[in-house]
Amino acid sequence: MVAIPQDGQDFGDRLAPSPEQRRTMIFIAVYTVAIAILWNVPYLKQILWPFKIVTVALHEFGHASVGLCTGAKIVSVTLDPNEGGLTQMRGGNPYCTLPAGYLGSAFWGALMIFAGFDILASKIVSVLIGVAMLATLWWARNWLARGITVLFIGLIVLLWWVKDAYYLRYVVLFMGVMSCLYSLWDIIEDLVTRKVNESDATQFSQLCCGGCCAPQLWGVLWFLVSLVFLAIAVMAALLVFKEEDANPGAVPGTP
């Protein structure tokens, strides 16, 4: 439901969360802690594997979409089982395309978190995610990229029709948190486990200043941008969506 500001209502009052919004914010906090714990715990981290691959796919879509906007020809998008990805393109502006993966993840993450406060908004954003995944499927050149993309689109379609998309909202919210944490995850891997493909932060560091600024510095900067995006998404949702349902926690179709 979209909130209509009342006369005399100041900005602070409008930011005060409703009971349902408070519940959604608790979910965001729980998701953040759970992801942080599971991300690098042996065996348990396999639970997150399919969601990580989808997050990487959105990250690669960020590279590809900005590449197109700067005149590049997209050659291929590939994903690997070690949760890495690679977008190959000819042309484009590397000053734009290299950070576009991280910042694209932050944008999609913030959009999904914003939408996670409302079922209708989650439906709309899930369509946009589906379009992005279809574009990724078009550029995909390996079976993992194709398979994960098709499965995730199928999950969106399924959840759209289950309980009037009630559960879709929480999946969208979860994926939003995952995407906003992507740059932090990549920094940790760049410092500790070193991925097969050289990180965007490493390449951007070499491009901008010949490596005088550590890749981790660029990664931290992009992570801070992700946090800003996340904060803006939550504030915007608090202003726009106000649930007035007397029983907001109830699943549609239940008494």
mmCIF file of C-alpha atoms in Angstrom:
data_model
loop_
_atom_site.group_PDB
_atom_site.id
_atom_site.type_symbol
_atom_site.label_atom_id
_atom_site.label_comp_id
_atom_site.label_asym_id
_atom_site.label_seq_id
_atom_site.Cartn_x
_atom_site.Cartn_y
_atom_site.Cartn_z
ATOM 1 C CA MET A 1 0.000 0.000 0.000
ATOM 2 C CA VAL A 2 1.320 3.467 -0.879
ATOM 3 C CA ALA A 3 1.291 5.936 1.990
ATOM 4 C CA ILE A 4 -0.306 9.347 1.434
ATOM 5 C CA PRO A 5 1.308 11.983 3.704
ATOM 6 C CA GLN A 6 -1.082 13.633 6.163
ATOM 7 C CA ASP A 7 -1.091 17.424 6.665
ATOM 8 C CA GLY A 8 1.292 18.479 9.411
ATOM 9 C CA GLN A 9 3.127 15.173 9.407
ATOM 10 C CA ASP A 10 6.884 15.840 9.583
ATOM 11 C CA PHE A 11 9.608 13.803 7.925
ATOM 12 C CA GLY A 12 10.577 12.013 11.149
ATOM 13 C CA ASP A 13 7.015 10.826 11.736
ATOM 14 C CA ARG A 14 6.768 9.533 8.183
ATOM 15 C CA LEU A 15 9.975 7.547 8.670
ATOM 16 C CA ALA A 16 8.614 5.835 11.779
ATOM 17 C CA PRO A 17 8.085 2.186 10.749
ATOM 18 C CA SER A 18 4.698 0.546 10.954
ATOM 19 C CA PRO A 19 4.494 -2.854 12.691
ATOM 20 C CA GLU A 20 4.768 -4.666 9.334
ATOM 21 C CA GLN A 21 7.685 -2.486 8.232
ATOM 22 C CA ARG A 22 9.422 -3.198 11.524
ATOM 23 C CA ARG A 23 8.931 -6.894 10.874
ATOM 24 C CA THR A 24 10.458 -6.551 7.400
ATOM 25 C CA MET A 25 13.464 -4.711 8.858
ATOM 26 C CA ILE A 26 13.953 -7.576 11.324
ATOM 27 C CA PHE A 27 13.975 -9.972 8.356
ATOM 28 C CA ILE A 28 16.681 -7.837 6.707
ATOM 29 C CA ALA A 29 18.791 -8.003 9.880
ATOM 30 C CA VAL A 30 18.270 -11.769 10.231
ATOM 31 C CA TYR A 31 19.119 -12.331 6.561
ATOM 32 C CA THR A 32 22.297 -10.251 6.947
ATOM 33 C CA VAL A 33 23.495 -12.225 9.970
ATOM 34 C CA ALA A 34 22.561 -15.580 8.430
ATOM 35 C CA ILE A 35 24.332 -14.795 5.150
ATOM 36 C CA ALA A 36 27.425 -13.541 6.991
ATOM 37 C CA ILE A 37 27.579 -16.790 8.982
ATOM 38 C CA LEU A 38 26.865 -19.158 6.095
ATOM 39 C CA TRP A 39 28.960 -17.384 3.474
ATOM 40 C CA ASN A 40 32.292 -19.021 4.315
ATOM 41 C CA VAL A 41 31.418 -21.826 6.726
ATOM 42 C CA PRO A 42 32.459 -25.183 5.213
ATOM 43 C CA TYR A 43 29.560 -27.413 4.170
ATOM 44 C CA LEU A 44 26.955 -24.907 5.395
ATOM 45 C CA LYS A 45 27.943 -22.450 2.673
ATOM 46 C CA GLN A 46 26.533 -24.876 0.098
ATOM 47 C CA ILE A 47 23.082 -23.750 1.227
ATOM 48 C CA LEU A 48 23.789 -20.346 -0.308
ATOM 49 C CA TRP A 49 25.432 -21.683 -3.471
ATOM 50 C CA PRO A 50 22.471 -21.307 -5.882
ATOM 51 C CA PHE A 51 21.685 -17.829 -4.541
ATOM 52 C CA LYS A 52 25.346 -16.838 -4.909
ATOM 53 C CA ILE A 53 25.299 -17.938 -8.535
ATOM 54 C CA VAL A 54 22.180 -15.854 -9.203
ATOM 55 C CA THR A 55 23.857 -12.878 -7.493
ATOM 56 C CA VAL A 56 26.907 -13.368 -9.725
ATOM 57 C CA ALA A 57 24.609 -13.497 -12.766
ATOM 58 C CA LEU A 58 23.119 -10.108 -11.810
ATOM 59 C CA HIS A 59 26.651 -8.822 -11.246
ATOM 60 C CA GLU A 60 27.643 -9.919 -14.751
ATOM 61 C CA PHE A 61 24.452 -8.380 -16.155
ATOM 62 C CA GLY A 62 25.664 -5.077 -14.671
ATOM 63 C CA HIS A 63 28.891 -5.348 -16.666
ATOM 64 C CA ALA A 64 27.075 -6.344 -19.844
ATOM 65 C CA SER A 65 24.327 -3.699 -19.668
ATOM 66 C CA VAL A 66 26.775 -0.841 -19.033
ATOM 67 C CA GLY A 67 29.004 -2.259 -21.749
ATOM 68 C CA LEU A 68 26.124 -1.978 -24.216
ATOM 69 C CA CYS A 69 25.415 1.580 -23.070
ATOM 70 C CA THR A 70 29.041 2.554 -23.731
ATOM 71 C CA GLY A 71 29.166 0.991 -27.174
ATOM 72 C CA ALA A 72 30.559 -2.466 -26.422
ATOM 73 C CA LYS A 73 29.655 -5.684 -28.194
ATOM 74 C CA ILE A 74 28.937 -8.423 -25.657
ATOM 75 C CA VAL A 75 30.720 -11.628 -26.640
ATOM 76 C CA SER A 76 29.691 -13.903 -23.767
ATOM 77 C CA VAL A 77 28.670 -14.221 -20.132
ATOM 78 C CA THR A 78 29.914 -17.275 -18.236
ATOM 79 C CA LEU A 79 29.509 -18.476 -14.652
ATOM 80 C CA ASP A 80 31.656 -21.100 -12.957
ATOM 81 C CA PRO A 81 30.844 -23.486 -10.077
ATOM 82 C CA ASN A 82 33.362 -21.688 -7.841
ATOM 83 C CA GLU A 83 30.978 -18.730 -7.790
ATOM 84 C CA GLY A 84 32.980 -16.632 -10.211
ATOM 85 C CA GLY A 85 31.797 -15.008 -13.396
ATOM 86 C CA LEU A 86 33.216 -13.442 -16.534
ATOM 87 C CA THR A 87 31.727 -11.054 -19.084
ATOM 88 C CA GLN A 88 33.683 -10.782 -22.304
ATOM 89 C CA MET A 89 33.077 -7.741 -24.490
ATOM 90 C CA ARG A 90 34.715 -5.786 -27.255
ATOM 91 C CA GLY A 91 34.876 -2.030 -26.900
ATOM 92 C CA GLY A 92 33.061 0.020 -24.276
ATOM 93 C CA ASN A 93 34.475 2.263 -21.562
ATOM 94 C CA PRO A 94 36.348 0.221 -18.923
ATOM 95 C CA TYR A 95 36.105 3.087 -16.426
ATOM 96 C CA CYS A 96 32.348 2.482 -16.514
ATOM 97 C CA THR A 97 32.133 -1.243 -17.184
ATOM 98 C CA LEU A 98 34.553 -2.464 -14.475
ATOM 99 C CA PRO A 99 32.741 -0.939 -11.470
ATOM 100 C CA ALA A 100 29.360 -1.685 -13.059
ATOM 101 C CA GLY A 101 29.360 -5.219 -11.665
ATOM 102 C CA TYR A 102 29.602 -4.124 -8.036
ATOM 103 C CA LEU A 103 27.469 -1.012 -8.461
ATOM 104 C CA GLY A 104 24.960 -2.952 -10.555
ATOM 105 C CA SER A 105 24.692 -5.502 -7.751
ATOM 106 C CA ALA A 106 24.183 -2.644 -5.283
ATOM 107 C CA PHE A 107 21.468 -1.123 -7.484
ATOM 108 C CA TRP A 108 19.599 -4.410 -7.944
ATOM 109 C CA GLY A 109 20.022 -5.210 -4.263
ATOM 110 C CA ALA A 110 18.616 -1.862 -3.175
ATOM 111 C CA LEU A 111 15.722 -2.173 -5.627
ATOM 112 C CA MET A 112 14.866 -5.649 -4.324
ATOM 113 C CA ILE A 113 15.095 -4.530 -0.680
ATOM 114 C CA PHE A 114 12.801 -1.587 -1.450
ATOM 115 C CA ALA A 115 10.330 -3.910 -3.168
ATOM 116 C CA GLY A 116 10.550 -6.431 -0.316
ATOM 117 C CA PHE A 117 8.437 -4.114 1.825
ATOM 118 C CA ASP A 118 5.381 -4.632 -0.402
ATOM 119 C CA ILE A 119 3.902 -7.592 -2.301
ATOM 120 C CA LEU A 120 2.855 -5.626 -5.397
ATOM 121 C CA ALA A 121 6.261 -3.946 -5.618
ATOM 122 C CA SER A 122 7.910 -7.369 -5.270
ATOM 123 C CA LYS A 123 5.868 -8.620 -8.218
ATOM 124 C CA ILE A 124 6.922 -5.669 -10.373
ATOM 125 C CA VAL A 125 10.602 -5.957 -9.460
ATOM 126 C CA SER A 126 10.536 -9.730 -9.987
ATOM 127 C CA VAL A 127 9.475 -9.054 -13.586
ATOM 128 C CA LEU A 128 12.436 -6.679 -14.011
ATOM 129 C CA ILE A 129 14.755 -9.316 -12.526
ATOM 130 C CA GLY A 130 13.277 -11.864 -14.926
ATOM 131 C CA VAL A 131 14.014 -9.576 -17.886
ATOM 132 C CA ALA A 132 17.600 -9.086 -16.658
ATOM 133 C CA MET A 133 18.019 -12.839 -16.281
ATOM 134 C CA LEU A 134 16.614 -13.425 -19.774
ATOM 135 C CA ALA A 135 19.183 -10.985 -21.156
ATOM 136 C CA THR A 136 21.876 -12.877 -19.244
ATOM 137 C CA LEU A 137 20.528 -16.114 -20.738
ATOM 138 C CA TRP A 138 20.853 -14.604 -24.223
ATOM 139 C CA TRP A 139 24.542 -13.885 -23.629
ATOM 140 C CA ALA A 140 25.226 -17.078 -21.648
ATOM 141 C CA ARG A 141 27.851 -19.385 -23.118
ATOM 142 C CA ASN A 142 28.003 -22.215 -20.594
ATOM 143 C CA TRP A 143 25.416 -24.612 -19.205
ATOM 144 C CA LEU A 144 25.737 -23.434 -15.606
ATOM 145 C CA ALA A 145 24.788 -19.895 -16.583
ATOM 146 C CA ARG A 146 21.894 -21.162 -18.685
ATOM 147 C CA GLY A 147 20.662 -23.665 -16.098
ATOM 148 C CA ILE A 148 20.761 -21.317 -13.094
ATOM 149 C CA THR A 149 19.087 -18.557 -15.105
ATOM 150 C CA VAL A 150 16.243 -20.818 -16.235
ATOM 151 C CA LEU A 151 15.759 -22.258 -12.724
ATOM 152 C CA PHE A 152 15.620 -18.830 -11.113
ATOM 153 C CA ILE A 153 13.118 -17.539 -13.670
ATOM 154 C CA GLY A 154 11.054 -20.660 -12.989
ATOM 155 C CA LEU A 155 11.225 -19.975 -9.236
ATOM 156 C CA ILE A 156 9.958 -16.434 -9.773
ATOM 157 C CA VAL A 157 7.048 -17.690 -11.890
ATOM 158 C CA LEU A 158 6.167 -20.349 -9.286
ATOM 159 C CA LEU A 159 6.280 -17.966 -6.328
ATOM 160 C CA TRP A 160 4.194 -15.417 -8.250
ATOM 161 C CA TRP A 161 1.215 -17.786 -8.030
ATOM 162 C CA VAL A 162 1.744 -19.240 -4.527
ATOM 163 C CA LYS A 163 -0.368 -17.507 -1.859
ATOM 164 C CA ASP A 164 -0.757 -14.392 -4.035
ATOM 165 C CA ALA A 165 3.039 -13.911 -4.161
ATOM 166 C CA TYR A 166 3.309 -13.691 -0.364
ATOM 167 C CA TYR A 167 6.526 -15.767 -0.307
ATOM 168 C CA LEU A 168 7.902 -14.053 -3.421
ATOM 169 C CA ARG A 169 8.283 -10.918 -1.322
ATOM 170 C CA TYR A 170 10.664 -12.608 1.122
ATOM 171 C CA VAL A 171 12.717 -14.263 -1.617
ATOM 172 C CA VAL A 172 13.103 -10.880 -3.338
ATOM 173 C CA LEU A 173 14.133 -9.357 -0.004
ATOM 174 C CA PHE A 174 16.685 -12.126 0.603
ATOM 175 C CA MET A 175 18.199 -11.714 -2.863
ATOM 176 C CA GLY A 176 18.387 -7.968 -2.259
ATOM 177 C CA VAL A 177 20.476 -8.464 0.870
ATOM 178 C CA MET A 178 22.681 -10.974 -0.982
ATOM 179 C CA SER A 179 23.319 -8.502 -3.803
ATOM 180 C CA CYS A 180 24.142 -5.643 -1.443
ATOM 181 C CA LEU A 181 26.673 -7.865 0.343
ATOM 182 C CA TYR A 182 28.290 -9.009 -2.907
ATOM 183 C CA SER A 183 31.195 -6.548 -2.853
ATOM 184 C CA LEU A 184 32.020 -7.464 0.766
ATOM 185 C CA TRP A 185 32.069 -11.151 -0.200
ATOM 186 C CA ASP A 186 34.335 -10.389 -3.164
ATOM 187 C CA ILE A 187 36.744 -8.381 -0.971
ATOM 188 C CA ILE A 188 37.009 -11.295 1.474
ATOM 189 C CA GLU A 189 37.692 -13.736 -1.364
ATOM 190 C CA ASP A 190 40.239 -11.381 -2.906
ATOM 191 C CA LEU A 191 42.056 -11.175 0.438
ATOM 192 C CA VAL A 192 41.766 -14.812 1.486
ATOM 193 C CA THR A 193 40.712 -17.378 -1.116
ATOM 194 C CA ARG A 194 41.645 -15.724 -4.444
ATOM 195 C CA LYS A 195 39.186 -16.511 -7.225
ATOM 196 C CA VAL A 196 40.106 -17.974 -10.605
ATOM 197 C CA ASN A 197 39.137 -14.822 -12.466
ATOM 198 C CA GLU A 198 40.976 -11.652 -11.454
ATOM 199 C CA SER A 199 38.611 -9.420 -9.490
ATOM 200 C CA ASP A 200 37.055 -6.242 -10.890
ATOM 201 C CA ALA A 201 38.688 -4.274 -8.068
ATOM 202 C CA THR A 202 42.152 -5.543 -9.090
ATOM 203 C CA GLN A 203 41.619 -4.626 -12.742
ATOM 204 C CA PHE A 204 40.156 -1.223 -11.853
ATOM 205 C CA SER A 205 43.124 -0.500 -9.561
ATOM 206 C CA GLN A 206 45.539 -1.252 -12.417
ATOM 207 C CA LEU A 207 43.490 0.847 -14.849
ATOM 208 C CA CYS A 208 43.080 3.926 -12.667
ATOM 209 C CA CYS A 209 46.452 4.355 -11.025
ATOM 210 C CA GLY A 210 48.669 1.484 -12.063
ATOM 211 C CA GLY A 211 47.952 -0.335 -8.809
ATOM 212 C CA CYS A 212 48.944 2.518 -6.467
ATOM 213 C CA CYS A 213 45.595 2.112 -4.675
ATOM 214 C CA ALA A 214 45.047 -1.396 -3.358
ATOM 215 C CA PRO A 215 42.171 -3.370 -4.922
ATOM 216 C CA GLN A 216 40.746 -3.795 -1.433
ATOM 217 C CA LEU A 217 40.398 -0.007 -1.190
ATOM 218 C CA TRP A 218 38.211 0.089 -4.292
ATOM 219 C CA GLY A 219 36.263 -2.917 -3.018
ATOM 220 C CA VAL A 220 35.633 -1.214 0.339
ATOM 221 C CA LEU A 221 34.540 1.955 -1.457
ATOM 222 C CA TRP A 222 32.059 0.021 -3.589
ATOM 223 C CA PHE A 223 30.823 -1.813 -0.490
ATOM 224 C CA LEU A 224 30.175 1.540 1.210
ATOM 225 C CA VAL A 225 28.217 2.591 -1.869
ATOM 226 C CA SER A 226 26.185 -0.618 -1.467
ATOM 227 C CA LEU A 227 25.402 0.319 2.143
ATOM 228 C CA VAL A 228 24.292 3.796 1.028
ATOM 229 C CA PHE A 229 22.025 2.223 -1.594
ATOM 230 C CA LEU A 230 20.624 -0.134 1.059
ATOM 231 C CA ALA A 231 19.921 2.749 3.480
ATOM 232 C CA ILE A 232 18.207 4.770 0.744
ATOM 233 C CA ALA A 233 16.086 1.743 -0.207
ATOM 234 C CA VAL A 234 14.916 1.209 3.385
ATOM 235 C CA MET A 235 14.164 4.913 3.920
ATOM 236 C CA ALA A 236 12.252 5.124 0.641
ATOM 237 C CA ALA A 237 10.236 2.018 1.548
ATOM 238 C CA LEU A 238 9.376 3.466 4.973
ATOM 239 C CA LEU A 239 8.080 6.600 3.261
ATOM 240 C CA VAL A 240 6.190 4.896 0.447
ATOM 241 C CA PHE A 241 4.728 1.709 1.931
ATOM 242 C CA LYS A 242 2.555 1.748 5.013
ATOM 243 C CA GLU A 243 0.691 -1.472 5.820
ATOM 244 C CA GLU A 244 -2.636 -0.897 7.504
ATOM 245 C CA ASP A 245 -3.666 -4.525 7.663
ATOM 246 C CA ALA A 246 -4.849 -5.384 11.153
ATOM 247 C CA ASN A 247 -3.074 -8.712 10.894
ATOM 248 C CA PRO A 248 -0.036 -7.946 8.663
ATOM 249 C CA GLY A 249 1.782 -11.162 9.436
ATOM 250 C CA ALA A 250 -1.002 -13.363 8.153
ATOM 251 C CA VAL A 251 -0.429 -15.342 4.985
ATOM 252 C CA PRO A 252 -3.002 -14.466 2.283
ATOM 253 C CA GLY A 253 -5.784 -17.002 2.185
ATOM 254 C CA THR A 254 -5.536 -17.837 5.896
ATOM 255 C CA PRO A 255 -7.983 -16.690 8.577
#
